[in-house]
């Protein structure tokens, strides 16, 4: 794969299925993380999300409009898993889809725009800011790193690796902090030193997208 | 904790189907069993009142759909938010043209889905306003009260909103009365044992045989402190003092007092706690206008209790005293 | 099971004192906090209705003292009979001259103390009649039905007696209506965990993590069989079939159905069971006239449930439908 | 002690205290027996009975009328411990007292009559019959044995020993049987082979009376 790679409907569907599989297989791990600082439902949410993505990608033809295709995937995710993380992932899909409305193929720059839109959408929907110790703290740096890598002429696999690395760094950077929003914020100082489950989920998702 | 269930994933749809079999005159659904509405909705000339949230808290949330209280409730899976679509479908059904007020607990997933539904409802020209319940004093200090989670105090909010809406008040007026009520409502809880989410199949947290968690949330969110189990009087004093410090009622003030069981704690123990609350308040010259002792907002089979104090004035008393009747809550 | 209590030996007096603080308009006591009566008793022209038994079953027993139901209740220590003296003191207080009907569960200690009280009341020229509740089909086979213990079905007996007495009926008429009701009432229970009597401090019985006890009594009396925990549908079928075999209702018959939580079992699970009961009855053409789903007769923090079926005719329906209002039970 | 021994108020009070102490000290044992086939409250009942007897015997002058004295003790026991066993023991005291109304001294034959009256009273109050596997199955034979021993000229200690032996034999005779009345009857065949807790309590009481 290099920078000129183009993704078509089948590639996008395959990526949705990979993400679905990864989210399902990491169910126990995410549940454990969320039991430590939340309500322990994240594994359920992500595996419902995963099931919904897989069912959608298997049952629905991607058609000519990948934007519509992804937005509709977001609606499915919201119906299947309407908790915080499910709703944020649904929002990400819908907003990413909106960016590529009418397009039947996606290239690197399109992916970069979609990632940025997903981040913006999650921020608007959840009203969290960077540093609150949420999924945003992994997604924000990942979106920036991916975009910068492409700008600097990296090929797609390299840009993908840099994106994952940035997400992991973002996760690590907020781990010592105290959660400032959502359920974990009620746990207060006891969250210091614990991995944010949403960041962990994001890393899993990005890895599944890239490692196709 | 052992459960009497079938397939864990079918738990919520099964209970909802049973609900409609049990109370067909009062409750029905719109589009999807998760979207519970009063059978007689929309009520002409009345603001529609909706709530929603995860299952596992009966009578919260759907138990307060009925005369004098709410018009609809979107029901999520156990401890999970309902979807925007489910909320939207009750919104459309209960709107009589006077608009719809959303009243629900301050939880991320719920907020996002209610917001999404509100945005879609507006595209259908339905006016929507939102009042968030944030009554749990244990979940954040007073200066960060906006971060607090919503627990049993929402029942009083439903009651006040329902009575105000029944008077024919406008959407803004009902929202204002509900907000006024919530500004005077505070809750705090204690847990002695965990609940278990059916599809998870293991307790949300583990707790020693001689421990308690003060300030616990109703989904198993950790509290302020894990401590040695104390006597009923000691626990009651701790929780009462914490609420009073936040609510700051004075001598002569009238309170509605809710002693709420979280699931496994016997009514007998709730009464023992009420006795001490009454005594502490009486010493300060504070009057219990109306006690509510029982299970109003639970966490499945969690052992423990929450106290909610609601500071009343004449207007709130009139609204609190109005009759209400749902399959789970009747007040003459 | 952990408890929120003070001194175990003070548990019952403390909860009773709290009760009178919480509901002074409705409940007061005579001579001793254990002798609970309606504040407005005796009611002129009405037969007095009394019950009694051990504590630990709220709302049973004292929770049914109020308008449309009982006039007085003698309260024993946890799972202990009240004394003859305590029963006598409510008897004297609630008699308006029309006599007093005792309605309570068939337990040795209670029978002896109520009998002693009745003997003493007669010396004071108070007419007393007794109707024993023996609704638990699991406690003896049909041919020995007189040996059966009284459990949740007593709530329906209180309801019928209360409505009949409110019509101004004589002592014999009220007793006859209550006996007729009880002839049509059957109950069966299942327990998943034990309760713990505060002064004993250890569970009454031990039960494995994957076991259930079918036919359990409400004081921890062993049931018919210790078995592997089954699904909600399987448990519901078992219990429904056992009751139907005993009560023998036919197609077209109307039943009141009570799905009663024993303490720690969530309302959600009770609804899941109700759904199945409804389905089984519907298949046989039997009509649920009125469902009662909640906690009506508990065993403190025991997990489990009981089903009570009450076969109705027009007379019983009229009495069942009459309104009632107590601090623990309100029916419009 | 021989057959001509006479008991006065102080002796009766001392016996009540001995019975009280014995019932209190056997609390755990009786609880265990009652958990096996009943509701596990017998230890509570007997220790409350014991406390009530001790308080009564310490606080109340026996006076001239031992009949009244014992009947009043029965009333106290009923108030303190109104469950099955407490009520039966209260009934026994009241009925035994009735037999010796107006007397300030008790001799062997008086004791025999009292024992028989206690048995009769319990039978009437509880409506059980011999063989139902209740306290009656220990008390009945004990009352007969005591009376027979005196009739046959045994001295009081011998008659007392025979009484206890008969109670123990009665207990043993019904142990293999199934409980036919009261809470234990609901346990059905599972009671076969278990000691009836009421019989066990009676043996404890008789031992405490005799071993003064
Ligand atoms: N307002 C928010 N904005 C963005 N992310 C959030 C927000 N609140 C929580 N999160 C993320 O969601 C994760 C928890 O997801 P989930 O378990 O679905 O939440 P909950 O159970 O509280 O509804 C957190 O670890 C955090 O990363
Ligand atoms: N009707 C009866 N008549 C005589 N003795 C009885 C009767 N019922 C039960 N008993 C005795 O009472 C004992 C149990 O006493 P207790 O624990 O106080 O009863 P419960 O807890 O059932 O009220 C039994 O072991 C038996 O000996
Ligand atoms: Mg959640
Ligand atoms: Mg979570
Ligand atoms: Mg007992
Ligand atoms: Mg017993």
Short mmCIF file of C-alpha atoms in Angstrom, two decimals, chain B residues 145-265:
data_model
loop_
_atom_site.label_atom_id
_atom_site.label_comp_id
_atom_site.label_asym_id
_atom_site.label_seq_id
_atom_site.Cartn_x
_atom_site.Cartn_y
_atom_site.Cartn_z
CA UNK B 145 -22.72 20.58 41.19
CA UNK B 146 -23.27 20.61 37.42
CA UNK B 147 -21.27 17.38 37.20
CA UNK B 148 -23.42 15.51 39.69
CA UNK B 149 -25.32 12.42 38.68
CA UNK B 150 -29.08 12.06 38.94
CA UNK B 151 -30.53 9.49 41.32
CA UNK B 152 -33.70 9.04 43.40
CA UNK B 153 -34.43 12.76 43.58
CA UNK B 154 -35.75 12.53 40.05
CA UNK B 155 -38.94 10.98 41.43
CA UNK B 156 -39.80 14.25 43.15
CA UNK B 157 -38.96 16.10 39.93
CA UNK B 158 -41.39 13.87 38.02
CA UNK B 159 -44.04 14.51 40.65
CA UNK B 160 -43.69 18.29 40.55
CA UNK B 161 -43.51 18.44 36.76
CA UNK B 162 -46.55 16.19 36.44
CA UNK B 163 -48.65 18.29 38.78
CA UNK B 164 -47.57 21.53 37.11
CA UNK B 165 -48.30 20.18 33.64
CA UNK B 166 -51.73 19.00 34.81
CA UNK B 167 -52.52 22.60 35.73
CA UNK B 168 -52.22 23.47 32.03
CA UNK B 169 -48.95 25.34 32.46
CA UNK B 170 -46.76 26.13 29.45
CA UNK B 171 -43.56 24.28 28.59
CA UNK B 172 -41.46 27.06 30.08
CA UNK B 173 -43.54 27.16 33.23
CA UNK B 174 -43.32 23.42 33.74
CA UNK B 175 -39.58 23.51 33.13
CA UNK B 176 -39.21 26.37 35.61
CA UNK B 177 -41.18 24.56 38.33
CA UNK B 178 -39.14 21.41 37.78
CA UNK B 179 -35.90 23.34 37.95
CA UNK B 180 -37.03 25.07 41.10
CA UNK B 181 -37.83 21.70 42.64
CA UNK B 182 -34.46 20.26 41.66
CA UNK B 183 -32.64 23.25 43.13
CA UNK B 184 -34.13 22.09 46.44
CA UNK B 185 -33.51 18.36 46.12
CA UNK B 186 -30.43 16.49 47.35
CA UNK B 187 -29.67 12.78 47.61
CA UNK B 188 -26.97 10.54 49.01
CA UNK B 189 -26.66 6.77 49.04
CA UNK B 190 -24.85 3.90 50.70
CA UNK B 191 -24.30 0.42 49.28
CA UNK B 192 -23.68 -2.79 51.18
CA UNK B 193 -23.51 -5.15 48.24
CA UNK B 194 -23.15 -5.00 44.48
CA UNK B 195 -25.67 -5.58 41.78
CA UNK B 196 -24.96 -7.80 38.78
CA UNK B 197 -25.80 -6.78 35.23
CA UNK B 198 -27.43 -9.90 33.68
CA UNK B 199 -25.38 -9.92 30.47
CA UNK B 200 -22.18 -9.31 32.44
CA UNK B 201 -22.97 -12.11 34.86
CA UNK B 202 -20.58 -11.02 37.59
CA UNK B 203 -20.98 -8.36 40.28
CA UNK B 204 -20.06 -4.83 39.20
CA UNK B 205 -17.83 -4.47 42.25
CA UNK B 206 -16.76 -6.62 45.12
CA UNK B 207 -17.15 -5.56 48.71
CA UNK B 208 -16.13 -7.25 51.93
CA UNK B 209 -18.53 -8.85 54.39
CA UNK B 210 -18.01 -6.03 56.88
CA UNK B 211 -17.68 -3.13 54.48
CA UNK B 212 -19.93 -0.47 53.03
CA UNK B 213 -19.51 2.07 50.27
CA UNK B 214 -20.69 5.53 51.26
CA UNK B 215 -21.82 7.73 48.36
CA UNK B 216 -22.40 4.88 45.94
CA UNK B 217 -24.13 5.54 42.61
CA UNK B 218 -27.09 3.52 41.39
CA UNK B 219 -25.16 1.73 38.67
CA UNK B 220 -22.41 0.59 40.95
CA UNK B 221 -20.36 3.75 40.49
CA UNK B 222 -17.86 3.90 43.29
CA UNK B 223 -18.68 6.14 46.19
CA UNK B 224 -16.60 8.53 48.19
CA UNK B 225 -15.16 5.97 50.52
CA UNK B 226 -15.02 2.27 51.26
CA UNK B 227 -15.45 1.86 55.01
CA UNK B 228 -16.20 -0.52 57.83
CA UNK B 229 -19.93 -1.25 58.06
CA UNK B 230 -21.44 1.01 60.71
CA UNK B 231 -24.66 0.94 62.69
CA UNK B 232 -27.91 2.24 61.22
CA UNK B 233 -27.69 5.33 63.41
CA UNK B 234 -24.14 6.12 62.38
CA UNK B 235 -24.84 5.62 58.68
CA UNK B 236 -27.97 7.73 58.95
CA UNK B 237 -26.17 10.56 60.69
CA UNK B 238 -23.41 10.57 58.09
CA UNK B 239 -25.76 10.73 55.15
CA UNK B 240 -28.16 13.19 56.78
CA UNK B 241 -25.34 15.54 57.75
CA UNK B 242 -23.86 15.46 54.25
CA UNK B 243 -27.18 16.32 52.64
CA UNK B 244 -28.02 19.01 55.17
CA UNK B 245 -24.61 20.64 54.67
CA UNK B 246 -25.39 20.90 50.98
CA UNK B 247 -29.09 21.78 51.09
CA UNK B 248 -28.82 24.05 54.14
CA UNK B 249 -32.42 24.01 55.35
CA UNK B 250 -33.19 26.08 58.44
CA UNK B 251 -35.40 25.67 61.50
CA UNK B 252 -39.04 25.74 60.48
CA UNK B 253 -38.32 24.53 56.95
CA UNK B 254 -40.50 21.71 55.64
CA UNK B 255 -38.94 18.76 53.86
CA UNK B 256 -40.21 15.82 51.91
CA UNK B 257 -37.95 12.96 52.96
CA UNK B 258 -37.42 9.87 50.86
CA UNK B 259 -35.76 6.82 52.40
CA UNK B 260 -35.20 4.69 49.35
CA UNK B 261 -34.18 1.04 49.31
CA UNK B 262 -31.74 0.09 46.57
CA UNK B 263 -33.13 -3.42 46.17
CA UNK B 264 -32.19 -5.97 48.80
CA UNK B 265 -32.51 -3.88 51.93
#
